[in-house]
PDB file of C-alpha atoms and ligand atoms in Angstrom:
ATOM      1  CA  LYS A   1       0.161   0.032   0.206  1.00 76.00           C
ATOM      2  CA  PHE A   2       3.417   2.237   0.137  1.00 82.00           C
ATOM      3  CA  GLU A   3       3.804   1.673  -3.378  1.00 84.00           C
ATOM      4  CA  LYS A   4       1.405   4.554  -4.800  1.00 88.00           C
ATOM      5  CA  ALA A   5       3.410   6.892  -2.065  1.00 88.00           C
ATOM      6  CA  TRP A   6       6.328   6.394  -3.903  1.00 89.00           C
ATOM      7  CA  LEU A   7       5.419   6.703  -7.000  1.00 89.00           C
ATOM      8  CA  THR A   8       4.531  10.218  -6.483  1.00 91.00           C
ATOM      9  CA  PHE A   9       7.597  10.484  -4.701  1.00 90.00           C
ATOM     10  CA  GLY A  10       9.395   9.291  -7.631  1.00 91.00           C
ATOM     11  CA  ILE A  11       7.649  10.982 -10.353  1.00 91.00           C
ATOM     12  CA  GLY A  12       7.673  14.503  -8.419  1.00 91.00           C
ATOM     13  CA  ALA A  13      11.349  14.172  -8.045  1.00 91.00           C
ATOM     14  CA  LEU A  14      11.666  13.271 -11.887  1.00 91.00           C
ATOM     15  CA  LEU A  15       9.690  16.293 -12.093  1.00 91.00           C
ATOM     16  CA  VAL A  16      11.840  18.449 -10.460  1.00 90.00           C
ATOM     17  CA  PHE A  17      14.809  17.062 -11.440  1.00 86.00           C
ATOM     18  CA  LEU A  18      13.715  18.206 -15.344  1.00 88.00           C
ATOM     19  CA  THR A  19      12.276  21.523 -14.264  1.00 86.00           C
ATOM     20  CA  VAL A  20      15.840  22.532 -13.010  1.00 84.00           C
ATOM     21  CA  LEU A  21      17.365  21.284 -15.715  1.00 80.00           C
ATOM     22  CA  GLY A  22      15.146  23.142 -18.473  1.00 79.00           C
ATOM     23  CA  VAL A  23      15.480  26.346 -15.926  1.00 74.00           C
ATOM     24  CA  SER A  24      18.998  25.901 -16.069  1.00 70.00           C
ATOM     25  CA  ALA A  25      19.555  25.488 -19.739  1.00 66.00           C
ATOM     26  CA  PHE A  26      17.151  27.919 -21.202  1.00 64.00           C
ATOM     27  CA  TYR A  27      16.647  30.734 -18.588  1.00 61.00           C
ATOM     28  CA  LEU A  28      20.482  31.214 -17.459  1.00 57.00           C
ATOM     29  CA  GLY A  29      21.602  30.404 -21.059  1.00 54.00           C
ATOM     30  CA  ASN A  30      24.121  27.678 -19.869  1.00 52.00           C
ATOM     31  CA  GLN A  31      25.884  26.870 -22.794  1.00 48.00           C
ATOM     32  CA  PRO A  32      29.371  25.162 -23.764  1.00 51.00           C
ATOM     33  CA  PRO A  33      31.765  28.088 -23.610  1.00 52.00           C
ATOM     34  CA  SER A  34      33.363  29.079 -26.503  1.00 53.00           C
ATOM     35  CA  CYS A  35      32.224  31.767 -29.088  1.00 49.00           C
ATOM     36  CA  LEU A  36      31.378  34.285 -27.139  1.00 64.00           C
ATOM     37  CA  VAL A  37      32.625  37.554 -28.751  1.00 80.00           C
ATOM     38  CA  THR A  38      31.761  38.499 -32.184  1.00 90.00           C
ATOM     39  CA  ILE A  39      34.314  39.496 -34.942  1.00 91.00           C
ATOM     40  CA  ASP A  40      34.649  40.873 -38.545  1.00 92.00           C
ATOM     41  CA  PRO A  41      36.470  38.095 -40.148  1.00 92.00           C
ATOM     42  CA  ALA A  42      37.433  40.657 -42.580  1.00 93.00           C
ATOM     43  CA  LYS A  43      38.718  42.796 -40.635  1.00 95.00           C
ATOM     44  CA  VAL A  44      41.009  40.788 -38.576  1.00 94.00           C
ATOM     45  CA  ASP A  45      44.132  42.316 -38.668  1.00 94.00           C
ATOM     46  CA  THR A  46      43.076  45.784 -37.888  1.00 95.00           C
ATOM     47  CA  THR A  47      41.357  44.206 -34.692  1.00 94.00           C
ATOM     48  CA  LYS A  48      42.682  44.057 -31.704  1.00 93.00           C
ATOM     49  CA  PRO A  49      44.298  41.917 -30.634  1.00 94.00           C
ATOM     50  CA  PHE A  50      44.419  40.410 -33.693  1.00 96.00           C
ATOM     51  CA  ASN A  51      46.367  43.226 -35.288  1.00 96.00           C
ATOM     52  CA  GLU A  52      49.190  42.071 -33.108  1.00 96.00           C
ATOM     53  CA  PRO A  53      49.380  37.788 -33.017  1.00 97.00           C
ATOM     54  CA  GLY A  54      51.388  36.274 -30.095  1.00 97.00           C
ATOM     55  CA  LEU A  55      52.193  35.996 -26.181  1.00 97.00           C
ATOM     56  CA  LYS A  56      51.564  39.574 -23.952  1.00 97.00           C
ATOM     57  CA  LYS A  57      51.890  40.162 -20.316  1.00 96.00           C
ATOM     58  CA  VAL A  58      48.318  41.675 -19.168  1.00 96.00           C
ATOM     59  CA  GLU A  59      48.150  43.691 -16.554  1.00 95.00           C
ATOM     60  CA  GLY A  60      45.157  43.713 -13.449  1.00 95.00           C
ATOM     61  CA  LYS A  61      43.323  40.586 -14.919  1.00 95.00           C
ATOM     62  CA  ASP A  62      42.529  37.139 -13.561  1.00 95.00           C
ATOM     63  CA  TRP A  63      44.989  35.757 -16.035  1.00 96.00           C
ATOM     64  CA  ASP A  64      48.848  37.140 -16.367  1.00 96.00           C
ATOM     65  CA  TYR A  65      49.711  36.617 -20.554  1.00 97.00           C
ATOM     66  CA  GLU A  66      47.197  36.753 -23.327  1.00 97.00           C
ATOM     67  CA  LEU A  67      48.098  34.444 -26.327  1.00 97.00           C
ATOM     68  CA  VAL A  68      46.621  35.612 -29.768  1.00 97.00           C
ATOM     69  CA  PHE A  69      46.637  33.086 -33.022  1.00 97.00           C
ATOM     70  CA  VAL A  70      44.928  33.749 -36.175  1.00 97.00           C
ATOM     71  CA  ALA A  71      44.404  30.994 -38.129  1.00 97.00           C
ATOM     72  CA  SER A  72      44.307  31.540 -41.654  1.00 96.00           C
ATOM     73  CA  ALA A  73      44.124  28.948 -44.786  1.00 94.00           C
ATOM     74  CA  PHE A  74      46.832  26.739 -44.165  1.00 95.00           C
ATOM     75  CA  SER A  75      48.651  28.260 -40.754  1.00 96.00           C
ATOM     76  CA  TYR A  76      48.489  30.329 -37.731  1.00 97.00           C
ATOM     77  CA  ASN A  77      49.925  33.116 -36.688  1.00 97.00           C
ATOM     78  CA  PRO A  78      52.210  32.965 -34.561  1.00 97.00           C
ATOM     79  CA  ALA A  79      53.926  29.845 -35.772  1.00 97.00           C
ATOM     80  CA  SER A  80      55.775  29.150 -32.687  1.00 97.00           C
ATOM     81  CA  VAL A  81      55.781  30.938 -29.748  1.00 97.00           C
ATOM     82  CA  GLU A  82      57.608  30.724 -26.014  1.00 97.00           C
ATOM     83  CA  VAL A  83      55.381  30.529 -22.937  1.00 97.00           C
ATOM     84  CA  PRO A  84      56.876  30.427 -19.416  1.00 96.00           C
ATOM     85  CA  TYR A  85      56.011  27.869 -17.226  1.00 96.00           C
ATOM     86  CA  GLY A  86      53.657  28.195 -14.904  1.00 95.00           C
ATOM     87  CA  ALA A  87      51.509  31.173 -16.289  1.00 95.00           C
ATOM     88  CA  LYS A  88      48.442  31.730 -16.140  1.00 96.00           C
ATOM     89  CA  VAL A  89      47.564  32.617 -20.351  1.00 96.00           C
ATOM     90  CA  LYS A  90      44.350  33.275 -22.072  1.00 96.00           C
ATOM     91  CA  ILE A  91      44.212  31.966 -25.316  1.00 96.00           C
ATOM     92  CA  MET A  92      42.623  33.749 -27.969  1.00 96.00           C
ATOM     93  CA  ALA A  93      41.767  32.844 -30.931  1.00 96.00           C
ATOM     94  CA  THR A  94      40.285  33.335 -34.574  1.00 96.00           C
ATOM     95  CA  THR A  95      40.052  32.523 -38.579  1.00 96.00           C
ATOM     96  CA  LYS A  96      40.241  34.515 -40.763  1.00 96.00           C
ATOM     97  CA  ASP A  97      38.545  32.507 -43.756  1.00 95.00           C
ATOM     98  CA  VAL A  98      36.868  28.908 -43.003  1.00 95.00           C
ATOM     99  CA  VAL A  99      36.653  27.008 -40.068  1.00 95.00           C
ATOM    100  CA  HIS A 100      39.765  25.839 -38.800  1.00 96.00           C
ATOM    101  CA  GLY A 101      40.571  23.471 -35.150  1.00 96.00           C
ATOM    102  CA  PHE A 102      42.554  24.756 -32.705  1.00 96.00           C
ATOM    103  CA  GLN A 103      43.816  21.838 -30.466  1.00 96.00           C
ATOM    104  CA  VAL A 104      46.516  21.487 -28.408  1.00 96.00           C
ATOM    105  CA  ALA A 105      47.877  18.091 -27.780  1.00 95.00           C
ATOM    106  CA  GLY A 106      48.627  16.318 -24.497  1.00 91.00           C
ATOM    107  CA  THR A 107      45.800  18.603 -23.063  1.00 92.00           C
ATOM    108  CA  ASN A 108      42.291  19.214 -23.050  1.00 90.00           C
ATOM    109  CA  ILE A 109      42.398  22.623 -25.031  1.00 94.00           C
ATOM    110  CA  ASN A 110      39.988  21.457 -28.249  1.00 94.00           C
ATOM    111  CA  MET A 111      38.558  24.868 -29.782  1.00 94.00           C
ATOM    112  CA  MET A 112      36.692  24.836 -32.982  1.00 94.00           C
ATOM    113  CA  LEU A 113      37.492  28.548 -34.934  1.00 95.00           C
ATOM    114  CA  GLU A 114      35.122  29.962 -36.562  1.00 94.00           C
ATOM    115  CA  PRO A 115      34.625  33.080 -38.309  1.00 93.00           C
ATOM    116  CA  GLY A 116      33.403  36.331 -37.429  1.00 93.00           C
ATOM    117  CA  TYR A 117      34.146  34.658 -33.734  1.00 93.00           C
ATOM    118  CA  ILE A 118      36.727  34.912 -31.526  1.00 94.00           C
ATOM    119  CA  SER A 119      37.427  31.546 -29.127  1.00 94.00           C
ATOM    120  CA  GLU A 120      38.997  31.753 -25.827  1.00 94.00           C
ATOM    121  CA  TYR A 121      40.514  29.134 -23.075  1.00 94.00           C
ATOM    122  CA  THR A 122      41.990  30.488 -20.595  1.00 95.00           C
ATOM    123  CA  THR A 123      44.815  27.809 -18.733  1.00 95.00           C
ATOM    124  CA  THR A 124      47.994  27.210 -16.764  1.00 95.00           C
ATOM    125  CA  PHE A 125      50.846  25.354 -18.613  1.00 92.00           C
ATOM    126  CA  ASP A 126      52.452  23.937 -15.141  1.00 91.00           C
ATOM    127  CA  LYS A 127      54.577  21.266 -17.326  1.00 92.00           C
ATOM    128  CA  ALA A 128      57.472  22.094 -19.820  1.00 94.00           C
ATOM    129  CA  GLY A 129      57.861  21.351 -22.827  1.00 95.00           C
ATOM    130  CA  GLU A 130      56.345  21.423 -26.677  1.00 96.00           C
ATOM    131  CA  TYR A 131      53.193  20.929 -27.574  1.00 97.00           C
ATOM    132  CA  LEU A 132      51.909  20.892 -30.826  1.00 97.00           C
ATOM    133  CA  ILE A 133      48.981  22.843 -32.062  1.00 97.00           C
ATOM    134  CA  LEU A 134      46.652  20.895 -34.827  1.00 96.00           C
ATOM    135  CA  CYS A 135      44.161  21.662 -36.502  1.00 96.00           C
ATOM    136  CA  ASN A 136      41.045  19.408 -36.729  1.00 95.00           C
ATOM    137  CA  GLU A 137      38.411  20.615 -39.315  1.00 95.00           C
ATOM    138  CA  TYR A 138      39.545  19.893 -42.876  1.00 95.00           C
ATOM    139  CA  CYS A 139      39.567  23.206 -44.154  1.00 96.00           C
ATOM    140  CA  GLY A 140      41.475  22.530 -47.698  1.00 95.00           C
ATOM    141  CA  VAL A 141      44.406  20.786 -49.858  1.00 95.00           C
ATOM    142  CA  GLY A 142      47.122  22.378 -46.625  1.00 95.00           C
ATOM    143  CA  HIS A 143      44.666  20.618 -43.811  1.00 96.00           C
ATOM    144  CA  HIS A 144      47.416  18.081 -42.857  1.00 95.00           C
ATOM    145  CA  MET A 145      50.061  20.989 -42.647  1.00 95.00           C
ATOM    146  CA  MET A 146      48.184  23.203 -40.563  1.00 97.00           C
ATOM    147  CA  THR A 147      50.545  23.455 -37.291  1.00 97.00           C
ATOM    148  CA  SER A 148      51.897  25.352 -34.557  1.00 97.00           C
ATOM    149  CA  LYS A 149      53.903  25.194 -31.242  1.00 97.00           C
ATOM    150  CA  ILE A 150      54.355  26.641 -27.985  1.00 97.00           C
ATOM    151  CA  GLU A 151      56.722  25.687 -26.194  1.00 97.00           C
ATOM    152  CA  VAL A 152      56.424  26.231 -22.156  1.00 97.00           C
ATOM    153  CA  VAL A 153      59.912  27.503 -20.808  1.00 95.00           C
TER     154      VAL A 153
HETATM  155 CU1  LIG B 201      42.728  24.335 -40.598  1.00 69.74          CU
HETATM  156 CU2  LIG B 201      42.480  21.589 -41.235  1.00 69.74          CU
END
């Protein structure tokens, strides 16, 4: 005779769960964190900070450095960059033409670079060595040659 009560409790709990999930997804706008900011792909070269790709020390922010990458078929600018060991780095990347990938081998950094959007990822490189950056979105005949390198020293 308790079956009915338990069944009611079970369905009630399910409804509460679905409501919470629904509210968090649609009302609070919980979305995967990438491609938050827009940019005109034709003006990448003259838009800050993409007019100066590479590593830059910053003050008064939650991170120590900004590392800017511009992707275009079939390379990244910069093609190689040194990052100080243990520094907190905000990676900011975009593309001038088609969709490219931005995967840092050996880490969990794996972004998609879409024309018109800025992809960001903040991380700390706490292991010295070379990190290969790969394009994992097929972008044309030179796709397989499209790489860059982060050297943590
Ligand atoms: Cu760029 Cu594949």
